[in-house]
Amino acid sequence: MGKLCGWSGKILFIYLSDKSIHVESTEEYLSFIGGRGINQWLLFNLLEKDVDALGPDNVIILGAGPMVGTLVPSASRLAVDYKNVITGGVGSGNCGGRFAAEMKYAGYDHIVITGKAAKPTYIYIEDDKVNFRDASDIWGRSTWETDYIIKSKEKDESISTLTIGVGGENLVKFASIIGDRGRAVGYGGSGAVMGSKNLKAIAIRGKKSSIRVAKPAEFMNRLRRFKRDVFEKSNVVRVHREGGTLGAYLLPGEKRPHGVRNMNEEFWSNDSIKNVTRDKFDKFLIRRHSCFNCPVYCSAIYKVRGVMCEGIQANSLRAFGTNVDVKCAEDILYAHALSNSYGLDCDQTSAAVAWAIECYEEGIIDKQDTDGLELRFGDGNCVARLIKKIAFREGFGDILARGVYEASKIIGRGSEELAVLVKKNSVMEAAMRSHKAWALGVVTSTKGTGHLRGAPAQEFQKVPPEISKELFNISDISNPTSYENKAALVVWHEKYKGIIDMMGICALPSMWMDVTLFIPEDIAGLLNDITGKDYSPEGLLNTGEKLQNLERSFNLLHAGFGRSDDMPPRKFTDIPVKEGIYKGEKLHIDKWNQMLDEYYELHGWDKATGWPTKKRLLSLRLDAVVNKLAKNGIILP
């Protein structure tokens, strides 16, 4: 295997069933660059159509892009890909921390794990040594405890870990993998996939390998200019450094659309917001915290009611504050800490809890259904008790642990009307009625909803038309309530998000939040200095488009998703915003369909079905995708 610059050069395959391994070269996969790109190419090729997401043949693929392990600021992200437990389509997450860098320093760009261990196991990778350890004594432990115990057993505090809590062990369908005690791989049930494999944790330490840079002098000069002239001058970097994502999220006050009371509203008053500002959480603060090589320092370590956690972030506030209408900072932080400790996706946990509360308040369910619990919006104790019941699958919690789609089928009685679903996945997002591009990006996400694919945060930034024309070749995106040009913005951002996920760059200090940060020209320049290759901004965006088509094809093959699965839930089309600056806003289905037509047309997909076309896939050199779809009886338009 030749020595590459930027890449470590190896892909490690681990087979849990017989505790065997083999190694392949990264080089033959470089058309997808790295990170999420190579992960998704491996996923598409390794999984046959009818693979059970919780069966031994599902895979967990870890990927670290070519910028990870270098001095590029915020390049610490680990891509994690697998078959989605809830949707049956793409399962994909991304977390910070140190794991991705340790992978590179251990000599691996990607790690593929398949099979099922005979008993609870954790994997400890130390450079070229792969050790299979008995995890029977840590099965049932929290994610925080598991990290501590593994470091003690291996006698190395510098180990990085991916762990599951009891949520993953009990196969809660929205359980998450937790990286370095507090970095969640959200959406898709990654923790349940690990739990189904009897895999409690993956621990890694890299000491022998280093990342070669092809043009070190040019790289350092470009990096210094970028950090001095762009990164450190960014208002987004400053705001997140001062208050994390929570501080940035709450800056607009009442002008900030939210997701409120099981997504029935977007408005939360300043009287509510004043109780959950960043300073209200500070009495629980232990220290500020950062991912590997990230100067933003947007996170922190907290202790609340005896539970340690990392956070608190904007998502946590929306999940355990606005969406369940809890206005007590301590209650919100405790719910976040429990989810972190049990290894649960806070978005999907919130969706299940909020749906259950609305069902109760509407009289669809009662105490006989809820094990005697009275469920009310605004009750932090109620939220915490439901989270515990979900994690341990106790009584009513066992129903909620299946996700809202299945739970609503079990309960029936009209509870389905209160579910907020796309592709069987719950939508727990802000601004779904008011911000049209944001809504389109969330609904069309290949992950089965979520804002970390094509949902463009640029829509919140009031970008002037002359800037959007220069950067995106789109004339005007400044009015969030307008449908015009929004499909083009989503398509552009899908490509861009593909790039940064392939590199391993964090989305926060990027164009997603600040249009000056990590523009494609900067990424191409840094990547060329690191790798010695000749990537162009246009070529990178084309690879982002290739990745989007690959994921869309995976969803078609494994879940049959098409146009009907890209429609918004009825709550967003039938219930307008009741108060605030976006009062009266909702999604108009005729305008949505026009926007969706334009979205498909820009991708080169069939407007009637929402499927990729054979012509488009072949133009992107995805011949193998066309062949595999045809082999499974899917003849593309």
XYZ file of C-alpha atoms in Angstrom:
637
model
C 0.000 0.000 0.000
C 1.542 3.288 -1.117
C 1.905 6.170 1.310
C -0.659 8.893 0.599
C -0.623 12.488 1.749
C -3.673 13.509 3.783
C -4.975 9.962 4.030
C -3.596 7.300 6.345
C -4.014 4.830 3.489
C -5.858 1.911 5.088
C -9.406 0.668 5.632
C -9.810 -1.766 8.522
C -12.519 -4.454 8.308
C -13.535 -6.079 11.619
C -15.700 -9.223 11.782
C -17.229 -9.614 15.231
C -18.649 -13.097 14.670
C -15.240 -14.792 14.367
C -13.013 -11.970 15.708
C -11.117 -11.655 12.441
C -9.867 -8.610 10.553
C -8.462 -7.638 7.179
C -7.103 -4.410 5.710
C -7.590 -2.784 2.305
C -6.039 0.254 0.668
C -7.961 3.533 0.752
C -6.565 4.530 -2.631
C -9.076 2.691 -4.820
C -11.960 4.557 -3.115
C -10.659 8.114 -3.507
C -13.261 9.127 -6.095
C -15.450 9.684 -3.005
C -12.542 11.481 -1.209
C -13.201 10.255 2.347
C -15.366 10.569 5.442
C -19.056 10.270 4.619
C -18.272 9.860 0.904
C -16.269 6.641 1.105
C -18.498 5.443 3.964
C -21.589 5.678 1.776
C -19.902 4.001 -1.190
C -18.892 1.102 1.061
C -22.401 0.960 2.556
C -24.097 0.816 -0.846
C -21.828 -1.956 -2.080
C -21.681 -4.053 1.088
C -25.393 -4.296 1.906
C -27.903 -6.362 -0.034
C -31.489 -5.167 -0.307
C -33.164 -7.156 2.465
C -30.538 -6.802 5.178
C -32.119 -6.368 8.616
C -30.929 -3.117 10.218
C -30.665 -4.960 13.546
C -29.233 -8.138 12.050
C -25.587 -9.211 12.003
C -25.133 -8.312 8.320
C -25.719 -4.592 8.865
C -22.470 -2.677 9.095
C -21.150 0.233 11.116
C -18.717 2.259 9.041
C -16.487 4.913 10.601
C -14.756 7.467 8.398
C -12.235 10.269 8.938
C -11.657 12.645 6.019
C -8.300 13.816 4.646
C -8.297 17.054 6.666
C -8.780 15.250 9.988
C -5.595 15.049 12.028
C -4.094 18.111 10.343
C -4.037 21.688 11.630
C -7.183 22.710 9.729
C -9.411 24.236 12.443
C -12.520 22.204 13.389
C -11.510 19.250 11.169
C -12.376 16.704 13.838
C -15.591 15.135 12.610
C -16.170 11.388 12.449
C -18.667 10.127 9.853
C -20.696 7.078 10.945
C -22.865 5.255 8.392
C -25.119 2.172 8.505
C -28.626 1.054 7.547
C -31.269 3.170 9.313
C -33.219 1.299 12.005
C -36.390 3.404 11.658
C -36.567 4.246 7.939
C -34.758 1.248 6.431
C -32.802 3.682 4.258
C -29.628 5.657 4.845
C -28.441 5.717 8.439
C -25.835 8.398 8.853
C -24.429 10.502 11.663
C -21.487 12.672 12.454
C -19.802 13.506 15.739
C -16.903 15.559 17.020
C -14.486 14.765 19.812
C -11.140 13.045 19.233
C -12.026 9.652 17.758
C -11.543 10.598 14.101
C -8.066 12.006 14.731
C -7.051 8.942 16.774
C -8.208 6.760 13.855
C -5.908 8.601 11.487
C -3.001 8.406 13.932
C -3.624 4.667 14.324
C -3.276 4.361 10.548
C -6.890 4.079 9.383
C -9.123 6.294 7.259
C -12.140 4.021 7.696
C -13.214 1.153 9.930
C -15.958 -1.286 8.841
C -17.559 -3.453 11.535
C -19.939 -6.314 10.783
C -21.247 -9.516 12.372
C -22.321 -10.090 15.963
C -20.195 -10.920 18.995
C -21.149 -14.021 20.971
C -21.246 -12.009 24.206
C -20.926 -8.336 25.253
C -17.682 -7.051 23.780
C -15.678 -3.912 23.296
C -13.015 -3.425 20.653
C -9.744 -1.752 21.576
C -7.627 -0.646 18.616
C -4.052 0.356 19.391
C -2.300 1.166 16.121
C -2.153 -2.128 14.179
C -3.424 -4.224 17.104
C -7.147 -5.010 17.252
C -8.196 -6.437 20.606
C -11.578 -7.985 21.417
C -12.339 -7.456 25.111
C -15.068 -8.915 27.318
C -17.601 -6.189 28.163
C -19.916 -8.234 30.379
C -18.962 -6.185 33.438
C -19.733 -2.854 31.745
C -22.968 -3.934 30.041
C -25.655 -1.813 31.674
C -23.302 1.057 32.471
C -23.832 4.622 31.297
C -21.877 6.063 28.395
C -19.895 8.228 30.805
C -19.038 5.309 33.095
C -18.125 3.079 30.146
C -15.615 5.613 28.846
C -14.021 5.877 32.307
C -13.871 2.115 32.897
C -12.273 1.368 29.514
C -9.593 4.014 30.050
C -8.884 2.531 33.484
C -8.725 -1.028 32.155
C -6.393 -0.099 29.306
C -4.382 2.248 31.562
C -4.473 5.143 29.102
C -6.415 8.373 29.686
C -5.762 9.432 26.085
C -7.948 6.700 24.588
C -10.933 7.927 22.584
C -14.199 5.980 22.744
C -17.487 5.395 20.983
C -19.932 3.873 23.463
C -23.576 2.936 23.879
C -25.735 3.183 26.975
C -28.690 1.091 28.060
C -30.718 2.612 25.215
C -28.511 0.905 22.652
C -28.297 -2.297 24.657
C -32.095 -2.454 24.793
C -32.369 -1.730 21.052
C -34.299 1.520 21.422
C -34.821 2.394 17.777
C -33.436 5.908 18.189
C -30.493 5.035 20.422
C -27.259 6.847 19.595
C -23.590 6.083 19.653
C -21.907 8.562 22.007
C -18.384 9.709 21.159
C -16.020 10.696 23.980
C -18.859 10.746 26.536
C -20.892 13.534 24.966
C -20.861 13.609 21.145
C -23.981 11.946 19.788
C -24.238 10.211 16.413
C -27.866 11.218 15.987
C -30.701 10.039 13.714
C -31.073 6.476 12.528
C -30.521 4.294 15.587
C -26.735 3.895 15.448
C -26.676 2.872 19.124
C -29.232 0.135 18.480
C -27.102 -1.196 15.606
C -24.137 -1.464 17.985
C -26.323 -3.025 20.656
C -27.639 -5.627 18.206
C -24.032 -6.671 17.652
C -23.320 -7.040 21.401
C -20.810 -4.242 20.880
C -20.623 -1.992 23.940
C -17.819 0.262 22.764
C -15.045 0.909 20.282
C -11.908 2.396 21.816
C -8.890 3.632 19.897
C -5.409 5.017 20.442
C -3.059 6.027 17.658
C 0.639 6.495 18.404
C 2.631 5.330 15.396
C 1.146 7.004 12.318
C 1.299 10.629 11.276
C -0.474 12.527 8.515
C 1.823 13.505 5.673
C 1.270 16.894 4.025
C 2.373 17.150 0.396
C 3.180 20.880 0.431
C 3.846 21.812 4.055
C 5.120 25.355 3.441
C 2.239 26.273 1.127
C -0.226 24.624 3.500
C 1.008 26.553 6.533
C 0.995 29.867 4.675
C -2.524 29.313 3.355
C -3.707 28.155 6.778
C -2.252 31.201 8.555
C -3.962 33.559 6.102
C -7.253 31.723 6.416
C -7.206 31.741 10.217
C -6.059 35.370 10.455
C -8.172 36.947 7.707
C -11.304 34.787 7.780
C -11.712 32.400 10.702
C -10.804 34.712 13.577
C -12.793 37.601 12.073
C -15.998 35.583 11.892
C -18.844 36.788 14.079
C -20.177 33.219 14.151
C -16.902 31.967 15.641
C -17.006 34.753 18.244
C -20.620 34.125 19.273
C -20.170 30.366 19.556
C -16.949 30.839 21.490
C -18.790 33.012 23.995
C -22.000 31.040 24.383
C -21.945 27.839 22.367
C -24.754 26.904 20.000
C -27.312 27.706 22.697
C -26.110 31.300 22.971
C -26.222 31.754 19.202
C -29.625 30.075 18.916
C -31.311 32.368 21.423
C -29.832 35.684 20.264
C -32.872 36.673 18.140
C -35.308 36.102 21.041
C -38.948 36.056 19.906
C -37.787 36.604 16.322
C -36.275 33.124 16.362
C -38.754 30.466 15.165
C -38.833 27.341 17.316
C -40.533 23.959 17.450
C -43.124 24.131 20.237
C -45.477 21.583 21.863
C -45.027 18.626 19.546
C -44.419 20.954 16.594
C -47.841 22.637 16.866
C -46.310 26.126 16.978
C -43.157 28.065 16.085
C -43.465 30.922 18.565
C -41.929 30.937 22.063
C -42.205 34.188 23.981
C -39.398 36.165 25.570
C -41.049 35.406 28.933
C -40.292 31.742 28.261
C -36.855 32.315 26.741
C -35.591 34.407 29.665
C -35.701 31.315 31.889
C -33.399 29.208 29.706
C -30.641 31.566 28.568
C -27.038 30.378 28.740
C -26.357 32.019 32.112
C -29.156 29.959 33.725
C -27.131 26.813 33.034
C -23.834 28.242 34.312
C -24.367 27.166 37.932
C -24.060 23.574 36.697
C -20.942 24.297 34.625
C -17.688 22.501 35.434
C -15.528 23.680 32.524
C -15.603 24.721 28.896
C -14.718 22.063 26.369
C -13.632 21.612 22.770
C -13.256 18.984 20.077
C -9.854 18.008 18.707
C -8.026 20.992 17.181
C -11.049 23.298 17.340
C -10.458 26.858 18.553
C -14.195 27.598 18.810
C -14.708 25.883 22.195
C -18.501 25.797 21.785
C -19.178 23.013 24.294
C -18.891 22.491 28.047
C -19.051 19.867 30.802
C -21.910 20.037 33.296
C -23.089 18.168 36.368
C -26.788 18.186 37.232
C -28.487 16.125 39.960
C -25.417 13.909 40.157
C -25.279 13.186 36.415
C -22.320 14.343 34.306
C -22.948 15.433 30.737
C -21.589 17.427 27.847
C -23.704 20.236 26.346
C -25.977 22.048 26.531
C -26.658 22.797 22.876
C -29.381 24.399 20.783
C -30.832 20.993 19.894
C -31.112 20.112 23.574
C -33.074 23.289 24.294
C -35.454 22.627 21.424
C -35.834 18.962 22.382
C -36.355 19.286 26.129
C -37.411 22.936 26.298
C -39.601 24.301 23.519
C -40.963 21.040 22.071
C -42.236 19.916 25.487
C -42.724 23.521 26.705
C -40.441 23.122 29.736
C -39.183 26.505 30.966
C -36.815 25.404 33.758
C -33.105 25.308 32.847
C -32.309 22.590 35.392
C -35.089 20.323 34.099
C -33.900 20.794 30.510
C -30.287 20.082 31.412
C -31.277 16.986 33.406
C -33.304 15.584 30.503
C -30.333 16.239 28.206
C -27.963 14.551 30.706
C -30.199 11.472 30.958
C -30.343 11.137 27.158
C -26.573 11.479 26.985
C -26.045 8.928 29.768
C -28.499 6.391 28.324
C -27.278 6.958 24.761
C -30.487 8.327 23.227
C -30.944 10.706 20.296
C -32.381 13.815 21.968
C -34.415 14.843 18.870
C -36.216 11.528 18.482
C -36.585 11.106 22.253
C -38.217 14.525 22.417
C -40.511 13.650 19.510
C -41.727 10.491 21.258
C -42.237 12.264 24.584
C -43.987 15.294 23.064
C -46.266 13.080 20.961
C -47.209 11.070 24.055
C -47.968 14.238 26.036
C -50.185 15.626 23.278
C -52.004 12.298 23.025
C -52.623 12.457 26.783
C -53.791 16.074 26.787
C -56.130 15.331 23.874
C -57.652 12.398 25.755
C -56.417 9.741 23.322
C -54.487 7.958 26.078
C -54.849 8.022 29.857
C -53.122 6.768 33.000
C -54.017 3.173 32.147
C -51.794 3.512 29.057
C -49.006 5.468 30.758
C -48.406 3.245 33.803
C -50.175 5.776 36.017
C -48.188 8.805 34.861
C -49.931 12.114 34.263
C -48.409 13.642 31.131
C -48.411 17.421 30.775
C -46.527 19.925 28.662
C -44.245 22.044 30.823
C -43.653 19.275 33.380
C -39.924 18.525 33.533
C -40.404 15.650 35.978
C -42.801 13.966 33.550
C -40.245 14.310 30.731
C -37.428 12.807 32.827
C -39.575 9.836 33.900
C -40.556 9.068 30.309
C -36.903 9.214 29.179
C -35.975 6.619 31.809
C -38.883 4.376 30.837
C -37.856 4.584 27.169
C -34.209 3.714 27.859
C -35.113 0.668 29.955
C -38.172 -0.181 27.791
C -40.387 -0.298 30.862
C -44.160 -0.437 30.349
C -45.347 2.502 28.236
C -41.689 3.282 27.527
C -41.415 0.064 25.525
C -43.995 1.424 23.066
C -42.284 4.820 22.783
C -38.887 3.129 22.300
C -40.087 1.907 18.899
C -40.352 5.481 17.603
C -43.472 7.551 16.965
C -44.365 5.811 13.683
C -44.693 2.358 15.267
C -46.027 3.705 18.562
C -48.872 5.514 16.798
C -49.793 2.281 14.985
C -49.887 0.409 18.291
C -51.934 3.054 20.134
C -54.222 3.963 17.226
C -57.373 5.878 18.320
C -56.444 8.827 16.115
C -52.979 9.224 17.646
C -51.544 8.994 14.119
C -52.968 12.452 13.402
C -50.695 13.950 16.071
C -47.527 12.298 14.733
C -45.137 14.544 12.791
C -43.437 12.124 10.413
C -41.435 12.019 7.201
C -40.148 8.655 5.923
C -41.374 7.107 9.224
C -38.993 9.414 11.099
C -40.125 12.159 13.485
C -39.540 15.795 12.569
C -38.286 17.761 15.586
C -37.057 21.006 14.065
C -37.538 24.760 14.274
C -38.848 27.029 11.489
C -40.677 24.339 9.525
C -43.513 26.668 8.503
C -41.707 29.972 8.079
C -38.424 29.082 6.354
C -39.174 27.356 3.063
C -35.701 26.220 1.994
C -35.007 24.981 5.513
C -38.213 22.927 5.456
C -37.415 21.496 2.028
C -33.916 20.497 3.155
C -35.236 18.816 6.300
C -37.994 16.885 4.513
C -35.862 15.701 1.572
C -32.911 14.723 3.789
C -31.570 11.313 2.835
C -31.231 10.536 6.561
C -35.025 10.526 6.805
C -35.409 14.166 8.007
C -32.952 16.357 9.842
C -31.188 19.659 9.217
C -27.680 18.315 8.609
C -27.986 17.442 4.928
C -29.592 20.065 2.705
C -31.292 22.437 5.157
C -29.490 25.766 4.563
C -28.905 27.913 7.646
C -27.971 30.674 5.163
C -31.723 31.302 4.969
C -31.614 32.655 8.542
C -28.764 35.041 7.754
C -30.542 37.482 5.397
C -27.738 37.105 2.827
C -27.902 40.084 0.381
C -28.729 39.217 -3.260
C -25.346 40.359 -4.551
C -23.594 37.950 -2.153
C -25.881 34.988 -2.911
C -25.357 35.611 -6.625
C -21.594 35.643 -6.191
C -21.380 32.595 -3.910
C -24.233 30.353 -5.059
C -25.160 31.825 -8.445
C -28.649 32.352 -6.987
C -30.149 35.812 -7.342
C -32.016 36.257 -4.029
C -32.521 34.072 -0.949
C -33.002 36.849 1.611
C -36.724 36.364 2.338
C -37.202 33.105 4.284
C -40.953 33.007 3.635
C -40.520 33.082 -0.152
C -40.471 29.864 -2.177
C -38.486 31.468 -4.994
C -34.909 30.198 -5.506
C -35.148 27.958 -2.446
C -34.889 24.642 -4.294
C -31.651 25.878 -5.852
C -30.313 26.856 -2.429
C -31.092 23.403 -0.988
C -29.436 21.626 -3.933
C -26.334 23.811 -3.599
C -26.148 23.195 0.127
C -26.547 19.422 -0.246
C -23.442 19.422 -2.425
C -21.547 21.682 -0.028
C -22.498 19.664 3.058
C -21.289 16.579 1.231
C -17.897 18.270 0.778
C -17.394 19.208 4.417
C -18.558 15.761 5.579
C -16.035 14.181 3.222
C -13.292 16.447 4.593
C -14.222 16.041 8.281
C -14.929 19.758 8.837
C -17.524 20.813 11.417
C -20.659 22.438 9.986
C -20.819 25.232 12.592
C -17.735 27.236 11.534
C -18.547 26.769 7.828
C -20.670 28.415 5.132
C -23.671 26.796 6.781
C -23.527 29.445 9.495
C -21.251 32.102 7.962
C -20.888 32.471 4.190
C -17.249 33.603 4.570
C -16.079 30.397 6.288
C -14.655 27.446 4.324
C -15.911 28.502 0.912
C -15.236 25.830 -1.757
C -12.165 27.725 -3.011
C -10.619 27.649 0.485
C -11.397 23.949 0.897
C -9.914 23.069 -2.496
C -6.758 25.076 -1.778
C -6.167 23.494 1.629
C -6.972 20.016 0.314
C -4.537 20.381 -2.593
C -1.757 21.525 -0.276
C -2.408 18.545 2.003
C -2.795 15.851 -0.654
C -0.687 17.175 -3.525
C -3.623 16.619 -5.865
C -5.510 19.093 -8.053
C -9.073 19.447 -6.836
C -11.168 22.349 -8.126
C -14.127 23.937 -6.280
C -16.391 22.831 -9.134
C -15.025 19.295 -8.995
C -15.644 19.077 -5.246
C -19.237 20.272 -5.658
C -19.727 17.673 -8.385
C -18.518 14.990 -5.958
C -21.050 16.323 -3.450
C -23.749 15.858 -6.091
C -22.474 12.337 -6.763
C -22.793 11.538 -3.048
C -26.361 12.897 -2.956
C -27.337 10.651 -5.862
C -25.704 7.651 -4.216
C -27.663 8.144 -0.991
C -30.898 8.762 -2.884
C -30.312 5.473 -4.721
C -29.639 3.611 -1.467
C -32.977 4.891 -0.122
C -34.736 3.778 -3.306
C -33.188 0.309 -3.151
C -33.664 -0.355 0.555
C -36.778 1.663 1.477
C -38.512 2.429 -1.836
C -38.556 6.156 -1.127
C -39.785 8.530 -3.817
C -41.794 11.690 -4.302
C -44.580 10.766 -1.868
C -41.950 10.536 0.881
C -40.791 14.124 0.243
C -44.061 15.679 1.389
C -44.381 17.696 4.620
C -46.499 16.511 7.578
C -50.021 17.895 7.781
C -49.273 19.969 10.864
C -47.063 22.216 8.746
C -49.635 22.618 5.968
C -52.782 22.847 8.110
C -51.726 24.756 11.245
C -50.290 28.269 10.672
C -47.948 30.102 13.057
C -50.197 31.769 15.636
C -47.995 34.570 16.968
C -44.838 36.577 16.325
C -43.179 37.962 13.196
C -44.032 34.813 11.218
C -47.692 34.806 12.203
C -49.857 33.148 9.559
C -46.992 31.285 7.864
C -47.460 27.655 6.859
C -46.460 25.419 3.965
C -48.787 25.698 0.963
C -48.921 22.320 -0.723
C -49.224 23.690 -4.268
C -46.174 25.900 -3.806
C -44.355 23.023 -2.104
C -44.962 20.825 -5.133
C -43.650 23.541 -7.451
C -40.547 23.860 -5.271
C -40.153 20.073 -5.241
C -40.434 19.939 -9.048
C -37.639 22.491 -9.313
C -35.562 20.557 -6.757
C -35.848 17.333 -8.797
C -35.160 19.143 -12.045
C -31.959 20.696 -10.687
C -30.772 17.249 -9.611
C -31.735 15.720 -12.953
C -34.233 13.356 -11.286
C -37.623 12.212 -12.523
C -40.295 14.654 -11.316
C -43.105 12.106 -11.315
C -41.350 9.567 -9.060
C -38.549 11.538 -7.396
C -36.134 8.801 -8.502
C -32.669 9.464 -9.920
C -32.624 8.860 -13.671
C -30.333 6.420 -15.418
C -28.906 9.278 -17.475
C -28.029 11.287 -14.353
C -26.364 8.383 -12.569
C -24.325 7.440 -15.622
C -23.212 11.063 -16.082
C -21.835 10.896 -12.524
C -20.052 7.598 -13.311
C -22.332 5.653 -10.997
C -22.736 2.752 -13.424
C -22.454 0.240 -10.574
C -25.431 1.878 -8.876
C -27.561 1.573 -12.024
C -26.576 -2.090 -12.346
C -27.356 -2.950 -8.729
C -30.758 -1.251 -8.922
C -31.545 -3.137 -12.134
C -30.424 -6.416 -10.568
C -33.030 -5.804 -7.871
C -35.792 -5.077 -10.362
C -35.648 -1.271 -10.217
C -35.639 0.113 -13.747
C -34.883 3.814 -13.597
C -36.759 6.429 -15.650
